[in-house]
Structures are given as C-alpha cells and as structure tokens.
Coordinates of C-alpha atoms in Angstrom, one line a residue:
P1403 CA -7.0 20.7 -4.6
V1404 CA -8.9 22.1 -2.0
F1405 CA -12.8 23.4 -1.7
D1406 CA -13.1 26.9 -2.2
G1407 CA -14.4 28.0 1.1
D1408 CA -17.5 30.1 0.0
A1409 CA -18.5 27.7 -2.7
L1410 CA -18.5 25.3 0.4
K1411 CA -20.9 27.0 2.6
S1412 CA -24.0 26.4 0.5
A1413 CA -23.1 23.1 -0.6
K1414 CA -25.3 19.9 0.6
V1415 CA -23.9 16.0 2.2
V1416 CA -26.0 13.6 0.9
A1417 CA -23.9 11.1 2.3
K1418 CA -20.6 10.6 4.9
G1419 CA -17.9 8.0 5.3
L1420 CA -14.4 7.8 6.1
P1421 CA -11.6 10.4 5.4
A1422 CA -9.5 7.4 3.1
S1423 CA -7.3 10.2 1.1
P1424 CA -7.2 13.6 1.7
G1425 CA -8.5 17.1 -0.8
A1426 CA -11.3 17.6 -2.7
A1427 CA -13.2 16.2 -5.4
T1428 CA -15.7 17.1 -8.0
G1429 CA -17.0 15.0 -11.1
Q1430 CA -19.5 13.2 -12.8
V1431 CA -20.7 9.7 -11.5
V1432 CA -19.6 6.5 -13.1
F1433 CA -19.6 3.1 -12.2
H1434 CA -17.1 1.0 -14.0
A1435 CA -13.1 1.3 -14.7
D1436 CA -12.9 1.3 -17.9
E1437 CA -15.9 3.6 -18.5
A1438 CA -14.2 6.3 -16.5
E1439 CA -10.9 5.8 -19.1
D1440 CA -13.4 6.8 -22.2
W1441 CA -15.3 9.1 -20.6
V1442 CA -11.6 10.9 -19.6
A1443 CA -10.7 10.9 -22.8
D1444 CA -14.0 12.7 -24.2
G1445 CA -12.8 15.9 -21.3
K1446 CA -15.0 14.9 -18.7
K1447 CA -14.1 14.8 -14.9
V1448 CA -15.7 11.6 -13.5
V1449 CA -15.4 10.3 -10.1
L1450 CA -15.4 6.3 -9.7
V1451 CA -18.3 5.3 -7.5
R1452 CA -18.0 1.3 -6.5
I1453 CA -19.3 -0.9 -4.2
E1454 CA -15.4 -1.4 -3.1
T1455 CA -12.6 -1.7 -5.2
S1456 CA -10.2 -4.4 -6.6
P1457 CA -7.0 -4.2 -8.3
E1458 CA -8.8 -4.5 -12.3
D1459 CA -10.1 -0.9 -11.6
L1460 CA -6.7 0.8 -11.2
A1461 CA -6.5 2.5 -14.6
G1462 CA -10.1 4.3 -13.7
M1463 CA -8.9 4.8 -10.1
N1464 CA -5.8 6.8 -11.9
V1465 CA -8.0 9.2 -14.1
A1466 CA -10.8 9.6 -11.7
E1467 CA -11.1 13.0 -9.7
G1468 CA -11.9 10.8 -6.8
I1469 CA -13.3 7.5 -5.7
L1470 CA -15.8 7.0 -3.5
T1471 CA -16.9 3.2 -2.0
A1472 CA -19.9 1.9 -0.3
R1473 CA -17.6 -0.4 2.0
G1474 CA -13.9 -0.7 2.9
G1475 CA -11.7 1.1 5.6
M1476 CA -9.2 3.3 6.0
T1477 CA -6.9 0.6 5.0
S1478 CA -9.1 -1.3 1.7
H1479 CA -7.8 -1.6 -1.2
A1480 CA -9.4 2.2 -2.5
A1481 CA -7.5 3.7 0.3
V1482 CA -4.4 2.8 0.3
V1483 CA -4.2 2.8 -3.7
A1484 CA -6.0 6.4 -4.0
R1485 CA -3.2 7.5 -0.8
G1486 CA -0.2 6.4 -2.7
M1487 CA -2.2 8.3 -6.3
G1488 CA -2.6 11.8 -3.9
K1489 CA -5.9 11.1 -5.1
C1490 CA -9.3 12.1 -2.9
C1491 CA -11.0 9.0 -1.9
V1492 CA -14.3 8.6 0.7
S1493 CA -14.5 5.2 1.5
G1494 CA -16.9 2.9 3.9
A1495 CA -20.4 5.4 3.0
G1496 CA -22.4 2.6 4.1
S1497 CA -25.4 4.8 3.7
V1498 CA -24.6 5.3 0.3
K1499 CA -26.9 2.6 -1.5
I1500 CA -25.3 1.6 -5.1
N1501 CA -26.9 0.0 -7.9
Y1502 CA -25.3 -1.6 -10.4
K1503 CA -27.7 -2.3 -12.7
E1504 CA -29.7 0.9 -13.1
R1505 CA -26.4 2.6 -12.6
T1506 CA -27.7 4.9 -9.4
I1507 CA -26.8 6.2 -6.0
L1508 CA -28.9 6.6 -3.4
A1509 CA -27.7 8.9 -0.8
D1510 CA -29.9 10.6 1.5
G1511 CA -33.6 10.4 -0.3
I1512 CA -31.5 11.4 -3.5
T1513 CA -31.0 9.0 -6.5
F1514 CA -28.2 10.2 -9.0
K1515 CA -27.9 8.6 -12.0
E1516 CA -24.7 8.0 -14.4
G1517 CA -23.3 11.3 -15.0
D1518 CA -24.9 13.4 -12.7
W1519 CA -22.3 15.9 -10.1
I1520 CA -21.1 15.0 -6.7
S1521 CA -18.5 16.1 -4.5
L1522 CA -15.9 14.4 -2.0
N1523 CA -13.7 15.8 0.5
G1524 CA -11.1 13.1 1.4
T1525 CA -10.2 14.8 4.3
T1526 CA -13.9 14.9 5.9
G1527 CA -15.4 12.0 4.5
E1528 CA -18.2 13.9 3.3
V1529 CA -20.1 13.2 -0.1
Y1530 CA -21.7 16.4 -1.6
E1531 CA -24.8 16.9 -4.1
G1532 CA -23.7 18.4 -7.2
Q1533 CA -20.2 20.2 -8.3
I1534 CA -18.5 22.4 -5.9
A1535 CA -15.4 25.0 -7.2
T1536 CA -12.1 23.7 -6.3
K1537 CA -9.0 25.2 -5.6
E1538 CA -5.2 24.4 -5.1
A1539 CA -3.9 23.7 -1.5
E1540 CA -1.0 26.4 -0.7
L1541 CA 2.1 25.7 1.5
S1542 CA 3.9 28.8 2.3
G1543 CA 7.8 29.6 1.3
D1544 CA 8.9 28.8 5.4
F1545 CA 7.9 24.6 4.5
G1546 CA 10.9 24.3 2.6
E1547 CA 12.8 25.2 5.8
L1548 CA 11.1 23.9 8.2
M1549 CA 11.7 20.5 6.3
K1550 CA 15.6 21.1 6.3
L1551 CA 15.0 21.3 10.1
A1552 CA 13.1 18.1 10.6
D1553 CA 15.3 16.0 9.0
K1554 CA 18.4 17.7 10.9
T1555 CA 16.7 16.5 14.0
A1556 CA 15.0 13.3 13.1
R1557 CA 16.7 9.7 13.8
L1558 CA 14.6 8.2 11.3
S1559 CA 14.6 8.4 8.1
V1560 CA 11.4 8.4 6.0
R1561 CA 10.9 6.2 2.6
T1562 CA 7.8 6.1 0.7
N1563 CA 5.0 3.3 -0.5
A1564 CA 5.3 3.6 -4.9
D1565 CA 4.5 1.4 -7.4
T1566 CA 5.4 3.5 -10.3
P1567 CA 8.1 5.9 -11.4
H1568 CA 6.0 8.5 -11.3
D1569 CA 5.1 8.0 -8.0
S1570 CA 8.6 7.4 -6.9
K1571 CA 9.5 10.8 -8.2
V1572 CA 6.8 12.4 -6.5
A1573 CA 8.3 10.9 -3.3
R1574 CA 11.5 11.9 -3.5
E1575 CA 10.5 15.5 -4.2
F1576 CA 8.5 15.4 -1.3
G1577 CA 12.0 14.0 0.4
A1578 CA 11.4 10.3 1.0
V1579 CA 14.9 8.5 1.3
G1580 CA 14.5 5.4 -0.6
I1581 CA 10.9 3.0 -1.5
G1582 CA 9.8 1.0 1.8
L1583 CA 7.3 -0.7 -0.1
C1584 CA 7.2 -1.4 -3.7
R1585 CA 4.0 -4.0 -4.8
T1586 CA 4.4 -6.3 -7.9
E1587 CA 1.0 -7.0 -8.4
H1588 CA 0.1 -3.1 -9.5
M1589 CA 2.1 -3.3 -12.3
F1590 CA 0.4 -6.5 -13.9
F1591 CA -2.6 -4.7 -14.1
G1592 CA -1.2 -2.4 -16.9
E1593 CA -2.5 -2.7 -21.0
G1594 CA -0.9 -5.6 -22.6
K1595 CA 0.4 -7.3 -19.2
I1596 CA -3.0 -8.6 -17.3
Q1597 CA -3.6 -10.8 -20.3
A1598 CA 0.0 -12.6 -20.0
M1599 CA -0.7 -12.5 -15.9
R1600 CA -4.2 -14.4 -17.0
E1601 CA -1.9 -17.1 -19.2
M1602 CA -0.5 -17.9 -16.5
I1603 CA -3.3 -18.6 -13.9
L1604 CA -5.4 -20.6 -17.1
A1605 CA -2.3 -22.8 -17.3
E1606 CA -2.8 -26.4 -16.4
N1607 CA 1.0 -27.3 -15.7
E1608 CA 4.5 -25.6 -14.8
Q1609 CA 5.6 -25.3 -18.3
G1610 CA 2.8 -23.4 -19.5
R1611 CA 2.8 -21.5 -16.6
R1612 CA 6.9 -21.0 -17.3
K1613 CA 6.0 -20.3 -21.1
A1614 CA 3.6 -17.3 -19.8
L1615 CA 6.3 -16.3 -17.0
E1616 CA 8.4 -15.3 -19.9
K1617 CA 6.0 -12.9 -21.4
L1618 CA 5.9 -11.3 -18.1
L1619 CA 9.6 -11.2 -17.4
P1620 CA 10.6 -8.8 -20.0
I1621 CA 7.4 -6.4 -18.9
Q1622 CA 8.5 -7.0 -15.0
R1623 CA 12.2 -6.0 -15.8
E1624 CA 11.2 -3.1 -17.3
D1625 CA 9.1 -1.6 -14.5
F1626 CA 11.7 -2.0 -11.7
E1627 CA 14.0 -0.2 -14.3
G1628 CA 11.9 3.0 -14.3
I1629 CA 11.5 2.7 -10.7
F1630 CA 15.3 1.7 -9.6
E1631 CA 16.3 5.2 -12.1
A1632 CA 14.0 7.4 -10.5
M1633 CA 15.4 6.6 -7.1
H1634 CA 19.1 6.0 -8.7
D1635 CA 21.3 5.7 -5.3
L1636 CA 18.5 4.8 -2.8
P1637 CA 17.0 1.6 -1.7
V1638 CA 14.0 0.1 -2.9
T1639 CA 12.0 -2.9 -1.4
V1640 CA 10.5 -4.8 -3.8
R1641 CA 7.4 -7.2 -2.3
L1642 CA 7.1 -10.2 -4.7
L1643 CA 3.8 -11.0 -5.8
D1644 CA 1.3 -10.9 -2.5
P1645 CA -2.6 -10.7 -3.1
P1646 CA -4.4 -14.3 -4.2
L1647 CA -4.7 -15.3 -7.9
H1648 CA -8.5 -14.4 -8.0
E1649 CA -7.9 -10.9 -8.4
F1650 CA -6.5 -11.3 -11.2
V1651 CA -9.6 -13.0 -13.4
P1652 CA -12.1 -11.0 -14.2
H1653 CA -15.8 -11.8 -11.9
D1654 CA -17.9 -10.5 -14.2
D1655 CA -19.9 -12.1 -17.3
K1656 CA -18.4 -9.3 -19.9
G1657 CA -14.9 -9.1 -18.5
Q1658 CA -14.5 -13.3 -18.8
Q1659 CA -16.2 -13.7 -22.3
E1660 CA -13.7 -10.7 -23.2
M1661 CA -10.8 -13.2 -21.6
A1662 CA -12.3 -16.5 -23.1
D1663 CA -12.0 -14.7 -26.5
L1664 CA -8.3 -13.8 -25.9
M1665 CA -7.3 -16.9 -24.8
G1666 CA -9.0 -18.7 -27.5
I1667 CA -11.2 -20.7 -25.1
T1668 CA -14.5 -21.3 -23.7
L1669 CA -16.5 -19.5 -21.3
K1670 CA -17.4 -22.1 -19.2
E1671 CA -13.2 -22.7 -19.3
V1672 CA -12.9 -18.9 -17.6
K1673 CA -15.7 -19.7 -15.3
E1674 CA -14.6 -23.0 -13.9
K1675 CA -11.0 -21.6 -13.4
V1676 CA -12.0 -18.5 -11.9
E1677 CA -14.2 -20.5 -9.7
D1678 CA -11.7 -22.7 -8.7
L1679 CA -9.2 -20.2 -7.6
S1680 CA -12.2 -18.1 -5.1
E1681 CA -11.6 -19.5 -1.4
F1682 CA -13.8 -18.5 1.5
N1683 CA -10.9 -16.1 3.2
P1684 CA -8.5 -15.2 0.4
M1685 CA -7.1 -12.4 2.6
L1686 CA -6.0 -15.8 4.9
G1687 CA -5.8 -18.0 1.7
H1688 CA -3.4 -19.0 -0.9
R1689 CA -1.3 -15.6 -1.5
G1690 CA 1.9 -14.4 -0.3
C1691 CA 4.9 -16.6 -0.1
R1692 CA 2.6 -19.5 0.0
L1693 CA 2.3 -18.3 -3.9
G1694 CA 5.9 -18.6 -3.8
N1695 CA 6.3 -21.6 -2.8
T1696 CA 3.4 -23.8 -4.8
Y1697 CA 4.9 -21.9 -7.6
P1698 CA 8.1 -21.5 -7.5
E1699 CA 8.8 -20.4 -10.8
I1700 CA 6.5 -17.2 -10.2
S1701 CA 9.1 -16.1 -7.6
E1702 CA 12.3 -17.3 -10.3
M1703 CA 10.6 -14.4 -12.6
Q1704 CA 10.7 -12.0 -10.2
A1705 CA 13.8 -12.4 -8.8
R1706 CA 15.3 -12.6 -12.2
A1707 CA 13.4 -9.4 -13.1
I1708 CA 14.7 -7.1 -10.1
I1709 CA 18.5 -8.6 -10.5
E1710 CA 18.5 -8.1 -14.0
A1711 CA 17.1 -4.5 -13.8
A1712 CA 19.5 -3.6 -11.2
L1713 CA 22.4 -5.0 -13.7
N1714 CA 21.4 -3.2 -16.8
L1715 CA 20.9 0.3 -14.8
K1716 CA 24.4 -0.3 -13.0
K1717 CA 26.0 -0.3 -17.1
K1718 CA 23.9 3.1 -17.4
G1719 CA 25.6 4.6 -14.1
V1720 CA 22.8 4.9 -12.4
N1721 CA 23.2 2.9 -8.8
A1722 CA 20.3 0.8 -7.7
H1723 CA 19.6 -0.9 -4.4
P1724 CA 16.7 -3.9 -4.4
E1725 CA 15.8 -5.0 -1.4
I1726 CA 13.8 -8.3 -1.7
M1727 CA 10.8 -8.7 0.7
I1728 CA 9.3 -11.9 1.1
P1729 CA 5.1 -11.6 1.8
L1730 CA 2.9 -13.4 4.5
T1731 CA 5.7 -15.7 5.8
G1732 CA 4.4 -16.7 9.2
T1733 CA 7.9 -19.5 9.6
L1734 CA 11.8 -19.7 9.1
A1735 CA 10.4 -22.5 6.9
E1736 CA 8.3 -21.0 4.7
M1737 CA 11.5 -18.3 4.7
K1738 CA 14.5 -20.1 4.2
M1739 CA 12.3 -21.8 0.9
Q1740 CA 11.7 -18.6 -0.7
E1741 CA 15.5 -17.2 0.0
E1742 CA 16.7 -20.2 -1.1
I1743 CA 14.3 -19.3 -4.8
V1744 CA 15.7 -15.9 -4.8
R1745 CA 19.5 -16.2 -4.1
N1746 CA 19.9 -19.1 -6.4
T1747 CA 18.0 -16.9 -9.2
A1748 CA 20.1 -14.4 -8.7
E1749 CA 23.1 -16.1 -8.5
K1750 CA 22.2 -18.0 -12.4
V1751 CA 21.8 -14.1 -13.4
F1752 CA 24.9 -13.3 -12.0
E1753 CA 27.0 -16.1 -13.6
E1754 CA 25.0 -15.6 -17.2
T1755 CA 26.4 -11.8 -17.0
G1756 CA 29.5 -11.7 -15.2
D1757 CA 28.5 -9.2 -13.2
R1758 CA 27.0 -8.8 -9.3
I1759 CA 25.2 -6.1 -7.7
D1760 CA 24.7 -6.2 -3.7
Y1761 CA 21.1 -7.1 -2.6
L1762 CA 19.6 -7.6 0.5
V1763 CA 16.5 -10.4 1.2
G1764 CA 13.9 -10.3 3.9
T1765 CA 10.4 -10.2 4.6
M1766 CA 7.0 -8.3 5.8
I1767 CA 6.7 -8.8 9.3
E1768 CA 2.3 -9.1 9.3
I1769 CA 1.7 -12.3 10.9
P1770 CA 1.4 -12.3 14.4
R1771 CA 3.5 -16.0 14.1
A1772 CA 5.9 -14.1 12.9
A1773 CA 6.5 -11.4 15.1
L1774 CA 6.3 -14.3 18.5
T1775 CA 9.1 -16.6 16.2
A1776 CA 11.2 -13.3 15.1
D1777 CA 14.2 -14.5 16.6
E1778 CA 13.9 -17.7 13.7
I1779 CA 12.9 -15.5 11.2
A1780 CA 16.0 -13.5 11.2
Q1781 CA 18.3 -16.7 10.8
S1782 CA 17.4 -16.4 6.9
A1783 CA 15.9 -12.8 6.6
E1784 CA 18.4 -9.8 6.4
F1785 CA 15.3 -7.4 7.4
F1786 CA 11.7 -7.2 8.6
S1787 CA 9.0 -4.2 7.0
F1788 CA 6.4 -4.3 9.6
G1789 CA 2.9 -4.3 7.4
T1790 CA 0.8 -3.1 10.2
N1791 CA -1.9 -3.2 8.0
D1792 CA -2.7 -6.9 7.9
L1793 CA -0.7 -7.7 11.8
T1794 CA -3.8 -5.2 13.2
Q1795 CA -6.0 -7.3 10.9
M1796 CA -4.7 -10.7 12.4
T1797 CA -4.2 -9.5 15.6
F1798 CA -7.6 -7.5 16.2
G1799 CA -9.6 -10.3 14.0
Y1800 CA -11.3 -7.5 12.2
S1801 CA -11.6 -7.3 8.3
R1802 CA -10.3 -4.6 7.4
D1803 CA -12.9 -3.9 4.8
D1804 CA -15.9 -4.9 6.3
A1805 CA -14.5 -3.1 9.9
G1806 CA -16.8 -0.1 8.7
K1807 CA -19.5 -1.4 9.9
F1808 CA -18.8 -1.9 13.2
L1809 CA -15.6 0.7 13.7
P1810 CA -17.6 4.1 13.6
V1811 CA -19.9 2.6 16.5
Y1812 CA -16.8 1.7 19.0
L1813 CA -15.7 4.8 18.2
K1814 CA -19.0 6.8 19.8
K1815 CA -19.1 3.8 22.5
N1816 CA -15.9 4.6 23.8
I1817 CA -15.0 1.1 23.1
L1818 CA -12.1 1.9 21.0
K1819 CA -10.6 5.3 21.4
V1820 CA -8.9 5.1 17.6
D1821 CA -9.6 3.7 14.5
P1822 CA -6.5 1.0 14.7
F1823 CA -6.3 1.0 11.0
Q1824 CA -5.3 4.8 11.6
A1825 CA -3.6 4.8 14.4
L1826 CA -1.2 2.1 15.2
D1827 CA -2.2 -0.1 18.4
Q1828 CA 0.1 0.7 21.3
T1829 CA -0.4 -1.3 23.5
G1830 CA -1.6 -4.9 20.9
V1831 CA -0.1 -4.7 17.7
G1832 CA 2.6 -2.4 19.0
Q1833 CA 3.9 -5.1 21.2
L1834 CA 4.3 -7.6 18.4
V1835 CA 6.2 -5.3 16.9
K1836 CA 8.3 -4.4 19.5
M1837 CA 8.7 -8.0 20.5
A1838 CA 9.7 -8.4 17.4
V1839 CA 12.7 -5.9 17.0
K1840 CA 14.2 -7.2 20.6
K1841 CA 14.0 -10.9 18.7
G1842 CA 14.7 -9.8 15.4
R1843 CA 18.2 -8.0 16.7
K1844 CA 18.9 -10.8 18.9
T1845 CA 20.0 -13.2 16.2
R1846 CA 20.9 -10.5 13.7
K1847 CA 22.6 -7.4 15.1
N1848 CA 22.2 -5.2 12.3
I1849 CA 19.1 -6.5 10.7
K1850 CA 17.3 -3.4 9.3
L1851 CA 13.8 -2.9 10.4
G1852 CA 10.8 -0.4 8.7
I1853 CA 7.5 -0.4 8.8
C1854 CA 5.3 0.4 5.2
G1855 CA 1.6 -0.2 6.5
E1856 CA -0.1 2.9 6.4
H1857 CA 0.2 4.0 9.9
G1858 CA 4.0 5.2 8.9
G1859 CA 2.7 8.4 7.9
E1860 CA 0.5 8.7 10.9
P1861 CA 2.2 11.1 13.7
T1862 CA 1.2 8.8 16.9
S1863 CA 2.6 5.8 15.0
V1864 CA 5.9 7.2 13.9
E1865 CA 6.8 8.3 17.6
F1866 CA 6.0 4.8 18.4
C1867 CA 8.6 3.2 15.5
H1868 CA 11.0 6.0 17.0
R1869 CA 10.5 5.3 20.5
V1870 CA 11.5 1.0 19.7
G1871 CA 14.4 2.0 17.6
L1872 CA 13.1 1.0 13.9
N1873 CA 15.7 2.5 11.3
Y1874 CA 12.7 3.7 9.0
V1875 CA 9.3 4.2 8.4
S1876 CA 7.0 4.2 4.6
C1877 CA 3.6 5.6 3.8
S1878 CA 2.2 6.9 0.6
P1879 CA 4.2 9.5 -1.5
F1880 CA 2.0 12.7 -0.2
R1881 CA 2.0 11.7 3.3
V1882 CA 5.7 11.7 3.1
P1883 CA 6.4 15.6 5.0
I1884 CA 3.9 14.4 7.7
A1885 CA 6.2 11.8 8.6
R1886 CA 9.3 14.3 8.4
L1887 CA 8.0 15.8 10.9
A1888 CA 6.5 13.6 12.4
A1889 CA 10.0 11.8 13.1
A1890 CA 11.7 15.4 14.3
Q1891 CA 8.6 15.9 17.1
A1892 CA 9.8 12.5 18.2
V1893 CA 13.4 13.4 18.9
A1894 CA 12.2 16.5 20.2
R1895 CA 9.5 14.9 22.5
K1896 CA 11.8 12.7 24.0
K1897 CA 14.9 15.0 24.7
A1898 CA 12.1 17.3 26.8
E1899 CA 10.7 14.1 28.4
K1900 CA 14.4 13.5 29.4
A1901 CA 14.5 17.5 30.6
A1902 CA 11.4 17.2 32.7
K1903 CA 12.8 13.8 34.5
K1904 CA 16.2 15.3 35.0
A1905 CA 14.2 18.7 36.4
A1906 CA 11.8 16.6 38.8
K1907 CA 14.8 14.6 39.8
K1908 CA 17.0 17.6 40.9
G1909 CA 13.6 19.3 42.8
K1910 CA 13.4 15.9 45.1
K1911 CA 16.6 16.5 46.1
A1912 CA 16.3 20.2 46.5
S1913 CA 13.6 19.6 48.8
K1914 CA 15.3 16.4 50.5
K1915 CA 18.3 19.3 52.1
K1916 CA 15.3 21.5 53.1

C-alpha cells in the first residue's frame, strides 16, 4: 500500500531512518514479536518496533503492518527480511529512543506508548505520528506488455530470494525464473521447529545432535517440497545453514526459562550454553561452512532433506532442480570438505531409493579471499553466487548493522557517493566480483554465475552484473519487476554505447578525408 496523498499533507514527521523496504504502514506500537501475534489475532493492526530484529522475531514481523528499527542498515536483518515479505520497513532510525522496560518510544520530543498509533513510509524512511489512511498502489494495464518486452531484450535472467512456498509463488507471478537464494535458517523458526533446533544446539555430543537432527529432517524435507513444488521446472539454490548458533537461542530471562522448562533442564544450564555460544564478532565467527565442517551431521541432514524432497516430488511428476550452496567459503579445502559431505549423502539417498536426480553443488562468494582464489574454489564449485551484502561488509570493513551511525554523514559530506549496501561499489567490491568471474571461468568454462545480495534488485548494480557476464541476478520477490526492467535497460544501453562509438569513428574518418 501507499499513503493517501491528502492524508499525508497534514501528517507530522517525528523521525527519519533508512527506506529499507518500500510501501506504507500504519498500526499500533508493539515491542515484541509474540505480542504482535497476539494483538493481530485480536484483530488489531500493529507496527513492530525493535532496537534491531533477529531471526526469532520472524513470526511477529510476518503479521505486522510494518517494522521500525533504531539500528541497522539497508542490508540488516530487518531490511532483508521485510523486503522478502513485501513489508514496509524503516531501519536505522537512530534518533528514535526505544525503552523496552517502560514500553515507550521517544521521537522528536514525543513519547509514544505501547498501543499508540504510528505510520511508516518505507519509500522515504519517514516515521509519522498517528494513523494515516493508506490505499493500494496501482499498476497500469501496460505493465505486463512492458515486462514481456523487457524479457525479450534482456540477457540476464532474474531469480528471487525466497524461503517459503508463498514467497516463491509471489516471485513467480512477478516473473522470477528460479530461486537464487533460499535461506534454510528461516525455516527453523516456525512453530514446533525451534525446539528441535535448540535440542541440537544444547546436545553435548554428536549422538545427541543426530537425535535432534532426526526430528528436524522431516520438517526440512517438507519445507523444501513446498518450495520445489512452487518452483516446478525452475532452479532453486538452497543455502545450507549460515548464521551462528547463538541466533537460535533466547537471550532474555523469560525466553531462557521457557526453553529450560521445555527441555527439562535448569535455567543455569541454559544460561551457560547461551554464554558458551556468544562470540565477540559472530558475523566473522563460527558460522557458514565453519559450522558444517565442525558439525558435519548438520550438513548431512540438510543435504538429505533436499535430495529426498526432490525425489519425492519426482514421483508426483514435479521436476525439482536443486542447487546446493555452501556459505562463507574462504578456501578450497573448506569447499571440498562440504562438497564431499553433500555428494556422499546424496549417493546414500540414491542407493536407498533406487532413483536419482540431477543437482549442483556450489558456493557463495562473500569473503574477499574466495574472490581472490576463485580459480581454486571453482575446482570444486559448479556455481558461484556472489553474496554482495557480506562481501561489501568485509571489503569496506563496515558492519552492515552499525554503518547507519556514520553512513548518512559520509553521504552528506560526499565521502561516499552512494550507500555501498544499496548500490554495488563497482570500483572496489565490483573488482573482486569481476576477478572472481574471470578466475572461475578460467578453471570451469561452464560455471554458473549469479548474485544473491540485495544489490540484485538495484538498477546500476544489475547493469554491472550484465557487463561482467553473470548469468542471473536474484532479489526480493517484490523487486523482481525492477530487476527485469534493469536487465533489459543494460542491453539497450550497451547497444546505444556501441552505436555512439561507431558514429564517432565514422565522423573521425570523414573529417580526415576533408
């Protein structure tokens, strides 16, 4: 939805953050995800207000009209998830002071209590006092024809980042030709799933972890079946578990007590485990392929769930094309170890079922070292998907969740021309992408190359991807039409540049003759 123009004229702006996910939202302030669910169940409209969001807030984010966070940039958890859901989101509103204990927000000298109405403009990043009327955005009848023309012109194909059958269907309706990123960690936060995940985390040995993973296997398999079915005949890139394990455990006393009661252990034991999982810099810590190589049974379970799901659907006449993606690879040895786990598991499933499917194993290129040694990694990886959110973070040395504190100043003072988390930095990060493309193709000529960071839906970044020769871009479902149009514009611009050069060359020859 968008705001009604007349209603917006009299609205009071109380804060401004980043336009993390477009659209308009109006609702009553709630501070916790579980309470958002309760309020919505009672027929209320809510805006979820958090200092920052984490995966355990997913259910509340899903039911909220919009999301407001005090911290976080354009690629923060709130921003990425909201775009995937098609939810309005304003992130990094640093002037907003959130007090969970008092259940209040202080913005522009005004105190908002839980239950008070606020409105968000995800297109401008503005936060308004009170309730503002909204209306559905309108598309002209020419939209479909324009998209058909764009697809005929474009060389790049456009996939989507989707973690649920619903998001997959929405993206397909918008013209996505596959999934470029399916984040498996989001699947673990559904009802009845998080407990099994926490049992696995709390297990003291491999035997205990495998016992918990046996409970997770059918759940994951069912999730994959839903997504593969929604994407019948189209490729689906599934990223194995990426975040650090501390994201799956509660960090507040109430949540930890509930976890202790469910697990039949003491609160002290839960607190000790949570403390043990904490890291000084978790985004560079025990996550991604490092988790999979430390606890190979996790990768085994996920690979089995993917392959079994594809085989189950094959019996029903649904063609699944899984591409299994290893996250956070930095060395060939890391990649090889994970590839071996995936392929050995797949072969076991093929033997057990007496049937086979085709699948690919590849990796995300999100660590600078992976880009620099892409020729080595391509010995094992059948595809690269550039995770430009983390690649930007690690190349600049900017925390994407904290950069909101200084990026507005950098942009205002012209230290940076654009926010590198919104538009791909072509002279720095882009050169790593370009290098990895060249090195990867040198080793493996037919390597499939794509991008799955949020840059995949930004027009200047899409044009860059076209120029360096990627096969596809992948973005949030609601950005798919923008990416399709940008892919066509990249071709048209290239043709125009060639024509201009040709004309200039002819002009020079003509002037020489005179």
